[in-house]
Amino acid sequence: MKTIFVTGGAGYIGTHTTVQLLEAGYEVIILDNLSNSRQEAIQRIEILTGKTVTLYVGDIRDQELLDEIFSTHSIHAVVHFAGLKAVGESVSQPLHYYDNNVAGTLVLLRMMDQYGIKRIVFSSSATVYGIPTTSPVDESFPLSATNPYGRTKLMIEEMLRDLYTADPSWSIAILRYFNPIGAHDSGTIGEDPFDVPNNLMPYITQVAAGRLKELQVFGDDYPTHDGTGVRDYIHVVDLALGHLKALEYVGNHVGVEAFNLGTGKGYSVLDLLQTFQQESGQTIPYQITGKRDGDVAAIFADPQKSKAILGWEVRHDIEAMCRDAWRWQSNNPKGYSE
Ligand code: NAD
Ligand code: WQD
């Protein structure tokens, strides 16, 4: 049984990926400082899968702790989710983001190198494509960033490419996620932001659950089919399954490769809102407000490389994403804290 070390495994994408890893027969060790997640998520994973997870509550920047973990367990590969992800907060607290995300990854990579663990799957983001003027975007699209959060992802990608150049025995998969939404269809794990959500889907579900009054739609005069922003929403379980494919890939190849994880389809804010209302039976009050700084009109993925090389394809449509997001939120109106 192969052991996977999952940093940030208590978070939204980490919990869904851990479930898929356990179900595929991997052993999972999680390191999470619970800065944006709750320990209860781990108990939910264990109930859902009937399997146990080894959890270390701690920080990826804690070299002594990594030393303890790497010397105790025989680790096949690392899936590295741990990071801060709020764009606005990264603008007001850039040093915190560079320290947590970039310096944290540096400590992790140094310790992996020391222990000869040279397989890693890294959570990057479509944000590294900056503000593209056309979509779909493939992995060869020029990289740029418009905020400190995006720059942390770009810097880590560059670190990983330099690492492979210096030592070609590394196996590195960089996964560029588009917009993960939805939840496991059990309704027992899902997205549970600590603060008022920044992202569209958790905002919609919290309005539906009565926790927030109304949605603000950021702009309706973009050059898109209905004037609202277009994104590539991807079911979090499809995203999780992409990590299993990437792990197989790093198990069989050396190199550094970036892969888009998106569906290739774009939906507007109003498309998503309408589909959510239809699938949930809830009415979501909304008003159109000004554009949000830094937002791009439209971006969606070209997922061909992931299909061709990883053999990965999405299974869930936008309706399933909305149903599953609502099942999670309606079963857990206050998230894990209940
Ligand atoms: P999340 O906040 O739910 O999960 C991240 C987890 O990492 C949290 O449990 C948090 O407590 C933990 N963590 C943060 N810093 C840590 C540290 N220094 N040491 C240990 N644990 C730490 O976020 P998510 O949505 O699951 O995102 C996972 C990864 O995917 C992140 O790196 C994020 O930047 C990236 N990503 C997310 C999205 C998205 O829209 N959700 C899109 C693209 C990329
Ligand atoms: C989607 C659409 C908004 C909220 C962000 C990060 C990106 C990645 C994913 C991590 C846009 C509109 C939103 C609201 C709205 N994260 N919107 N009202 O901006 O594509 O990407 O999360 O890597 O880096 O930037 O996602 O969900 O915030 O917005 O109208 O209350 O919904 O303008 O068109 P985004 P989002």
Short mmCIF file of C-alpha atoms and ligand atoms in Angstrom, two decimals:
data_model
loop_
_atom_site.label_atom_id
_atom_site.label_comp_id
_atom_site.label_asym_id
_atom_site.label_seq_id
_atom_site.Cartn_x
_atom_site.Cartn_y
_atom_site.Cartn_z
CA MET A 1 0.00 0.00 0.00
CA LYS A 2 1.52 3.33 -1.07
CA THR A 3 1.59 6.19 1.43
CA ILE A 4 0.74 9.68 0.23
CA PHE A 5 1.65 12.73 2.27
CA VAL A 6 -1.09 15.33 1.82
CA THR A 7 -0.35 18.87 3.00
CA GLY A 8 -3.49 20.95 3.59
CA GLY A 9 -5.54 17.77 3.55
CA ALA A 10 -8.20 19.09 5.93
CA GLY A 11 -9.22 21.81 3.46
CA TYR A 12 -11.86 21.85 0.74
CA ILE A 13 -9.95 20.14 -2.09
CA GLY A 14 -7.72 18.16 0.29
CA THR A 15 -10.65 16.40 1.99
CA HIS A 16 -12.20 15.40 -1.34
CA THR A 17 -8.87 14.15 -2.66
CA THR A 18 -8.17 12.21 0.55
CA VAL A 19 -11.51 10.38 0.20
CA GLN A 20 -10.60 9.34 -3.35
CA LEU A 21 -7.08 8.30 -2.29
CA LEU A 22 -8.40 6.14 0.56
CA GLU A 23 -10.99 4.56 -1.70
CA ALA A 24 -8.28 3.77 -4.25
CA GLY A 25 -6.31 1.93 -1.55
CA TYR A 26 -3.65 4.51 -0.66
CA GLU A 27 -2.64 5.24 2.91
CA VAL A 28 -2.89 8.95 3.70
CA ILE A 29 -0.93 11.14 6.09
CA ILE A 30 -2.19 14.70 6.42
CA LEU A 31 -0.33 17.74 7.70
CA ASP A 32 -2.59 20.75 8.23
CA ASN A 33 -2.31 23.71 10.59
CA LEU A 34 -6.12 24.12 10.52
CA SER A 35 -5.71 27.82 9.66
CA ASN A 36 -8.63 27.48 7.22
CA SER A 37 -10.17 24.12 8.11
CA ARG A 38 -11.50 22.05 10.97
CA GLN A 39 -10.41 18.75 12.43
CA GLU A 40 -13.98 17.54 12.19
CA ALA A 41 -13.48 17.27 8.42
CA ILE A 42 -11.02 14.44 9.08
CA GLN A 43 -13.55 12.57 11.22
CA ARG A 44 -16.10 12.96 8.43
CA ILE A 45 -13.62 11.48 5.93
CA GLU A 46 -13.07 8.50 8.23
CA ILE A 47 -16.79 7.89 8.66
CA LEU A 48 -17.39 8.23 4.92
CA THR A 49 -14.63 5.84 3.87
CA GLY A 50 -14.48 3.51 6.89
CA LYS A 51 -10.69 4.07 6.86
CA THR A 52 -8.34 5.95 9.12
CA VAL A 53 -6.14 8.91 8.32
CA THR A 54 -2.99 9.92 10.19
CA LEU A 55 -3.33 13.62 10.98
CA TYR A 56 -0.51 15.89 12.08
CA VAL A 57 -1.80 19.28 13.20
CA GLY A 58 1.10 21.56 12.32
CA ASP A 59 2.70 23.81 9.77
CA ILE A 60 4.61 23.02 6.58
CA ARG A 61 7.15 25.64 7.70
CA ASP A 62 7.99 23.54 10.78
CA GLN A 63 11.14 21.77 9.65
CA GLU A 64 11.42 19.66 12.82
CA LEU A 65 7.90 18.35 12.35
CA LEU A 66 8.57 17.48 8.69
CA ASP A 67 11.73 15.73 9.83
CA GLU A 68 9.68 13.66 12.28
CA ILE A 69 7.06 12.80 9.65
CA PHE A 70 9.55 11.88 6.91
CA SER A 71 11.64 9.78 9.24
CA THR A 72 8.60 7.93 10.65
CA HIS A 73 6.75 7.11 7.42
CA SER A 74 7.82 5.69 4.10
CA ILE A 75 6.30 8.22 1.74
CA HIS A 76 5.72 7.48 -1.95
CA ALA A 77 4.69 10.99 -3.02
CA VAL A 78 3.47 14.34 -1.74
CA VAL A 79 0.26 16.10 -2.75
CA HIS A 80 0.80 19.72 -1.75
CA PHE A 81 -2.41 21.68 -1.12
CA ALA A 82 -1.34 23.69 1.93
CA GLY A 83 -1.55 27.38 1.17
CA LEU A 84 -3.52 30.54 1.68
CA LYS A 85 -5.84 31.39 -1.18
CA ALA A 86 -7.77 34.62 -0.61
CA VAL A 87 -6.83 37.07 -3.35
CA GLY A 88 -7.96 40.25 -1.50
CA GLU A 89 -6.20 39.23 1.70
CA SER A 90 -3.01 38.57 -0.28
CA VAL A 91 -3.08 42.20 -1.46
CA SER A 92 -3.33 43.51 2.12
CA GLN A 93 -0.98 40.91 3.69
CA PRO A 94 1.57 40.06 0.97
CA LEU A 95 4.36 39.07 3.36
CA HIS A 96 2.07 36.61 5.12
CA TYR A 97 1.24 35.03 1.75
CA TYR A 98 4.86 34.86 0.56
CA ASP A 99 5.89 33.37 3.89
CA ASN A 100 3.12 30.81 4.14
CA ASN A 101 2.95 29.76 0.50
CA VAL A 102 6.44 30.33 -0.93
CA ALA A 103 8.65 29.93 2.14
CA GLY A 104 6.44 27.04 3.31
CA THR A 105 6.87 25.22 0.00
CA LEU A 106 10.62 25.87 0.15
CA VAL A 107 10.85 24.15 3.55
CA LEU A 108 8.76 21.25 2.26
CA LEU A 109 10.85 20.80 -0.91
CA ARG A 110 14.11 21.01 1.01
CA MET A 111 12.98 18.30 3.41
CA MET A 112 11.66 16.14 0.57
CA ASP A 113 15.03 16.47 -1.14
CA GLN A 114 16.85 15.55 2.06
CA TYR A 115 14.76 12.38 2.42
CA GLY A 116 14.92 11.49 -1.29
CA ILE A 117 11.15 11.88 -1.72
CA LYS A 118 11.08 13.36 -5.23
CA ARG A 119 7.49 12.97 -6.39
CA ILE A 120 5.13 15.90 -5.93
CA VAL A 121 1.73 16.98 -7.18
CA PHE A 122 1.32 20.73 -6.65
CA SER A 123 -1.89 22.80 -6.48
CA SER A 124 -1.40 25.65 -8.88
CA SER A 125 -4.18 27.75 -10.33
CA ALA A 126 -5.55 29.19 -13.54
CA THR A 127 -4.64 32.50 -11.94
CA VAL A 128 -1.12 31.98 -13.40
CA TYR A 129 -2.59 32.78 -16.83
CA GLY A 130 -3.11 36.38 -15.66
CA ILE A 131 -5.70 38.19 -17.76
CA PRO A 132 -6.07 36.22 -20.98
CA THR A 133 -7.80 37.95 -23.88
CA THR A 134 -8.93 34.68 -25.46
CA SER A 135 -10.05 31.27 -24.18
CA PRO A 136 -9.65 28.32 -24.08
CA VAL A 137 -6.18 28.61 -22.56
CA ASP A 138 -3.76 25.73 -22.85
CA GLU A 139 -0.67 25.08 -20.73
CA SER A 140 1.65 26.93 -23.15
CA PHE A 141 -0.17 30.22 -22.59
CA PRO A 142 2.25 32.91 -21.23
CA LEU A 143 2.27 33.05 -17.44
CA SER A 144 1.72 36.17 -15.36
CA ALA A 145 0.06 37.22 -12.13
CA THR A 146 -2.10 40.14 -11.11
CA ASN A 147 -1.93 39.85 -7.31
CA PRO A 148 0.38 38.48 -4.57
CA TYR A 149 -1.61 35.22 -4.28
CA GLY A 150 -1.13 34.56 -7.98
CA ARG A 151 2.54 35.49 -7.70
CA THR A 152 3.03 32.89 -4.94
CA LYS A 153 1.69 30.21 -7.33
CA LEU A 154 3.89 31.48 -10.14
CA MET A 155 6.98 31.58 -7.91
CA ILE A 156 6.37 28.05 -6.68
CA GLU A 157 5.93 26.83 -10.26
CA GLU A 158 9.27 28.44 -11.16
CA MET A 159 10.92 26.89 -8.09
CA LEU A 160 9.68 23.47 -9.19
CA ARG A 161 10.94 23.95 -12.76
CA ASP A 162 14.37 25.07 -11.46
CA LEU A 163 14.47 22.10 -9.11
CA TYR A 164 13.90 19.68 -11.95
CA THR A 165 16.55 21.41 -14.10
CA ALA A 166 19.06 20.99 -11.29
CA ASP A 167 18.07 17.41 -10.47
CA PRO A 168 16.30 15.49 -13.25
CA SER A 169 15.38 12.63 -10.91
CA TRP A 170 12.39 14.68 -9.65
CA SER A 171 8.83 13.90 -10.83
CA ILE A 172 6.64 16.98 -10.63
CA ALA A 173 3.04 17.52 -11.72
CA ILE A 174 1.76 21.08 -11.54
CA LEU A 175 -2.04 21.10 -11.60
CA ARG A 176 -3.65 24.36 -12.67
CA TYR A 177 -7.17 24.31 -11.26
CA PHE A 178 -9.92 26.37 -12.81
CA ASN A 179 -12.95 27.01 -10.53
CA PRO A 180 -13.64 24.07 -8.20
CA ILE A 181 -17.19 23.93 -6.83
CA GLY A 182 -19.63 21.28 -5.58
CA ALA A 183 -19.09 18.65 -2.93
CA HIS A 184 -18.99 14.90 -2.34
CA ASP A 185 -22.42 13.46 -3.16
CA SER A 186 -22.78 12.11 0.38
CA GLY A 187 -23.31 15.72 1.51
CA THR A 188 -20.97 15.13 4.46
CA ILE A 189 -17.87 17.03 3.29
CA GLY A 190 -17.76 20.31 1.40
CA GLU A 191 -16.50 23.86 1.25
CA ASP A 192 -16.66 25.67 4.60
CA PRO A 193 -14.98 29.08 4.40
CA PHE A 194 -14.15 30.68 7.77
CA ASP A 195 -15.17 34.18 6.69
CA VAL A 196 -17.70 35.64 4.27
CA PRO A 197 -16.98 33.72 1.06
CA ASN A 198 -14.95 35.43 -1.67
CA ASN A 199 -15.93 32.87 -4.28
CA LEU A 200 -19.21 32.74 -6.13
CA MET A 201 -20.57 29.26 -5.32
CA PRO A 202 -20.12 29.30 -1.53
CA TYR A 203 -21.66 32.78 -1.54
CA ILE A 204 -24.70 31.49 -3.43
CA THR A 205 -25.13 28.47 -1.13
CA GLN A 206 -24.88 30.67 1.97
CA VAL A 207 -27.57 32.99 0.59
CA ALA A 208 -29.70 29.91 -0.08
CA ALA A 209 -29.12 28.70 3.48
CA GLY A 210 -30.18 32.09 4.87
CA ARG A 211 -26.73 32.99 6.21
CA LEU A 212 -26.28 35.88 3.75
CA LYS A 213 -28.94 38.27 2.46
CA GLU A 214 -28.28 38.56 -1.25
CA LEU A 215 -25.69 37.93 -3.89
CA GLN A 216 -23.86 40.79 -5.50
CA VAL A 217 -23.13 40.12 -9.16
CA PHE A 218 -19.89 41.91 -9.99
CA GLY A 219 -20.65 43.65 -13.28
CA ASP A 220 -23.03 42.97 -16.16
CA ASP A 221 -21.29 44.72 -19.04
CA TYR A 222 -18.46 42.31 -19.78
CA PRO A 223 -18.17 41.22 -23.43
CA THR A 224 -19.82 37.85 -22.65
CA HIS A 225 -23.16 36.37 -23.73
CA ASP A 226 -25.09 37.98 -20.85
CA GLY A 227 -22.55 40.58 -19.68
CA THR A 228 -21.48 38.70 -16.52
CA GLY A 229 -18.12 37.01 -15.98
CA VAL A 230 -17.54 33.58 -17.52
CA ARG A 231 -15.57 30.84 -15.72
CA ASP A 232 -14.78 27.15 -16.03
CA TYR A 233 -16.48 25.54 -13.01
CA ILE A 234 -15.27 22.04 -12.21
CA HIS A 235 -16.75 19.52 -9.78
CA VAL A 236 -14.39 19.09 -6.82
CA VAL A 237 -14.64 15.28 -7.09
CA ASP A 238 -13.48 15.41 -10.73
CA LEU A 239 -10.66 17.67 -9.56
CA ALA A 240 -9.80 15.19 -6.80
CA LEU A 241 -9.69 12.34 -9.33
CA GLY A 242 -7.23 14.42 -11.38
CA HIS A 243 -4.81 14.15 -8.45
CA LEU A 244 -4.98 10.36 -8.56
CA LYS A 245 -4.13 10.44 -12.27
CA ALA A 246 -1.30 12.88 -11.57
CA LEU A 247 0.04 10.58 -8.84
CA GLU A 248 0.10 7.67 -11.28
CA TYR A 249 1.92 9.95 -13.71
CA VAL A 250 4.61 11.05 -11.24
CA GLY A 251 5.00 7.41 -10.20
CA ASN A 252 5.93 6.48 -13.78
CA HIS A 253 7.74 9.53 -15.19
CA VAL A 254 10.44 11.95 -14.20
CA GLY A 255 10.07 15.55 -15.36
CA VAL A 256 8.05 18.64 -14.62
CA GLU A 257 4.72 19.07 -16.39
CA ALA A 258 1.81 21.47 -15.93
CA PHE A 259 -1.77 20.29 -16.51
CA ASN A 260 -5.01 22.24 -16.71
CA LEU A 261 -7.82 20.80 -14.61
CA GLY A 262 -10.94 22.35 -16.06
CA THR A 263 -13.91 21.19 -18.10
CA GLY A 264 -13.30 23.32 -21.19
CA LYS A 265 -16.75 24.91 -20.81
CA GLY A 266 -17.51 28.44 -19.67
CA TYR A 267 -20.57 29.50 -17.67
CA SER A 268 -21.51 33.04 -16.68
CA VAL A 269 -22.44 34.19 -13.18
CA LEU A 270 -26.10 34.31 -14.23
CA ASP A 271 -25.88 30.85 -15.86
CA LEU A 272 -24.58 29.40 -12.59
CA LEU A 273 -27.15 31.27 -10.55
CA GLN A 274 -30.01 30.08 -12.73
CA THR A 275 -28.79 26.46 -12.70
CA PHE A 276 -28.39 26.56 -8.93
CA GLN A 277 -31.94 27.87 -8.48
CA GLN A 278 -33.30 25.19 -10.79
CA GLU A 279 -31.43 22.33 -9.08
CA SER A 280 -31.98 23.48 -5.50
CA GLY A 281 -35.50 24.89 -5.78
CA GLN A 282 -34.24 27.94 -3.86
CA THR A 283 -34.62 31.56 -4.96
CA ILE A 284 -31.43 33.59 -4.71
CA PRO A 285 -31.99 37.35 -4.43
CA TYR A 286 -29.26 39.29 -6.20
CA GLN A 287 -28.30 42.72 -7.38
CA ILE A 288 -25.87 43.85 -10.03
CA THR A 289 -23.03 45.92 -8.57
CA GLY A 290 -19.74 47.31 -9.87
CA LYS A 291 -16.98 45.14 -11.24
CA ARG A 292 -14.51 43.58 -8.81
CA ASP A 293 -10.93 44.84 -9.26
CA GLY A 294 -8.74 42.44 -11.21
CA ASP A 295 -11.59 40.27 -12.55
CA VAL A 296 -11.21 38.93 -16.08
CA ALA A 297 -14.25 38.83 -18.41
CA ALA A 298 -13.93 35.19 -19.40
CA ILE A 299 -11.53 32.31 -18.90
CA PHE A 300 -11.92 28.61 -19.51
CA ALA A 301 -9.52 25.73 -19.95
CA ASP A 302 -8.25 23.68 -22.80
CA PRO A 303 -8.12 20.33 -20.94
CA GLN A 304 -6.74 18.30 -23.90
CA LYS A 305 -3.27 17.78 -22.39
CA SER A 306 -4.71 16.31 -19.18
CA LYS A 307 -6.92 14.02 -21.23
CA ALA A 308 -4.12 12.89 -23.55
CA ILE A 309 -1.31 12.47 -20.99
CA LEU A 310 -3.06 11.78 -17.69
CA GLY A 311 -6.09 10.02 -19.16
CA TRP A 312 -8.29 12.32 -17.08
CA GLU A 313 -11.76 13.50 -18.04
CA VAL A 314 -14.56 15.17 -16.09
CA ARG A 315 -17.71 13.21 -15.26
CA HIS A 316 -19.93 15.82 -13.61
CA ASP A 317 -21.96 18.52 -15.37
CA ILE A 318 -22.90 21.94 -14.02
CA GLU A 319 -26.26 20.61 -12.76
CA ALA A 320 -24.53 17.96 -10.62
CA MET A 321 -22.11 20.61 -9.30
CA CYS A 322 -25.07 22.74 -8.15
CA ARG A 323 -27.01 19.80 -6.65
CA ASP A 324 -24.00 18.57 -4.70
CA ALA A 325 -23.05 22.05 -3.48
CA TRP A 326 -26.60 22.51 -2.19
CA ARG A 327 -26.79 19.05 -0.60
CA TRP A 328 -23.66 19.85 1.42
CA GLN A 329 -24.84 23.34 2.44
CA SER A 330 -28.42 22.33 3.25
CA ASN A 331 -27.25 19.33 5.31
CA ASN A 332 -24.69 21.54 7.07
CA PRO A 333 -26.08 25.10 7.09
CA LYS A 334 -23.30 26.24 9.41
CA GLY A 335 -20.60 24.07 7.86
CA TYR A 336 -18.55 21.77 10.06
CA SER A 337 -19.01 23.97 13.10
CA GLU A 338 -22.47 22.59 13.86
P1 NAD B 1 -8.45 25.41 1.78
O1 NAD B 1 -8.11 26.68 2.45
O2 NAD B 1 -9.78 24.81 2.02
O3 NAD B 1 -7.33 24.31 2.07
C1 NAD B 1 -5.99 24.65 2.29
C2 NAD B 1 -5.57 23.95 3.59
O4 NAD B 1 -4.20 24.24 3.84
C3 NAD B 1 -6.37 24.42 4.79
O5 NAD B 1 -6.87 23.29 5.46
C4 NAD B 1 -5.35 25.17 5.63
O6 NAD B 1 -5.63 25.05 7.01
C5 NAD B 1 -4.06 24.50 5.23
N1 NAD B 1 -2.85 25.33 5.36
C6 NAD B 1 -2.65 26.59 4.90
N2 NAD B 1 -1.40 26.99 5.19
C7 NAD B 1 -0.79 25.97 5.83
C8 NAD B 1 0.50 25.78 6.38
N3 NAD B 1 1.41 26.75 6.36
N4 NAD B 1 0.79 24.59 6.96
C9 NAD B 1 -0.14 23.62 7.03
N5 NAD B 1 -1.39 23.74 6.53
C10 NAD B 1 -1.70 24.91 5.94
O7 NAD B 1 -8.25 25.66 0.21
P2 NAD B 1 -8.59 24.72 -1.03
O8 NAD B 1 -9.65 25.38 -1.80
O9 NAD B 1 -8.75 23.33 -0.59
O10 NAD B 1 -7.25 24.89 -1.86
C11 NAD B 1 -6.19 23.94 -1.79
C12 NAD B 1 -5.05 24.44 -2.67
O11 NAD B 1 -5.54 24.62 -4.00
C13 NAD B 1 -4.48 25.78 -2.25
O12 NAD B 1 -3.07 25.75 -2.44
C14 NAD B 1 -5.11 26.77 -3.20
O13 NAD B 1 -4.31 27.90 -3.43
C15 NAD B 1 -5.23 25.92 -4.46
N6 NAD B 1 -6.30 26.38 -5.36
C16 NAD B 1 -7.58 26.50 -4.90
C17 NAD B 1 -8.58 26.95 -5.75
C18 NAD B 1 -9.99 27.14 -5.27
O14 NAD B 1 -10.75 27.89 -5.92
N7 NAD B 1 -10.42 26.52 -4.19
C19 NAD B 1 -8.28 27.25 -7.08
C20 NAD B 1 -6.97 27.09 -7.52
C21 NAD B 1 -5.98 26.65 -6.66
C1 WQD B 2 -16.30 33.77 -10.24
C2 WQD B 2 -17.17 34.77 -10.98
C3 WQD B 2 -16.83 37.03 -10.24
C4 WQD B 2 -18.35 36.40 -6.18
C5 WQD B 2 -10.83 32.99 -7.81
C6 WQD B 2 -9.36 33.28 -7.71
C7 WQD B 2 -8.59 32.23 -8.46
C8 WQD B 2 -8.97 30.82 -8.00
C9 WQD B 2 -10.45 30.63 -7.96
C10 WQD B 2 -7.45 30.06 -6.36
C11 WQD B 2 -16.43 36.05 -11.35
C12 WQD B 2 -18.23 36.58 -9.91
C13 WQD B 2 -17.95 36.24 -7.49
C14 WQD B 2 -19.50 37.20 -5.89
C15 WQD B 2 -19.77 37.58 -8.25
N1 WQD B 2 -8.54 30.57 -6.66
N2 WQD B 2 -18.64 36.81 -8.51
N3 WQD B 2 -20.16 37.74 -6.95
O1 WQD B 2 -12.44 35.12 -9.47
O2 WQD B 2 -12.66 33.22 -11.12
O3 WQD B 2 -11.21 32.97 -9.17
O4 WQD B 2 -11.07 31.69 -7.25
O5 WQD B 2 -6.49 29.87 -7.05
O6 WQD B 2 -7.24 32.51 -8.22
O7 WQD B 2 -9.10 34.56 -8.27
O8 WQD B 2 -13.64 32.96 -8.83
O9 WQD B 2 -15.67 32.42 -7.56
O10 WQD B 2 -14.41 34.53 -7.00
O11 WQD B 2 -15.67 34.41 -9.14
O12 WQD B 2 -20.40 38.10 -9.17
O13 WQD B 2 -19.89 37.40 -4.73
O14 WQD B 2 -18.23 35.18 -10.09
O15 WQD B 2 -16.82 38.37 -10.66
O16 WQD B 2 -16.95 36.49 -12.58
P1 WQD B 2 -12.49 33.68 -9.72
P2 WQD B 2 -14.86 33.56 -8.03
#
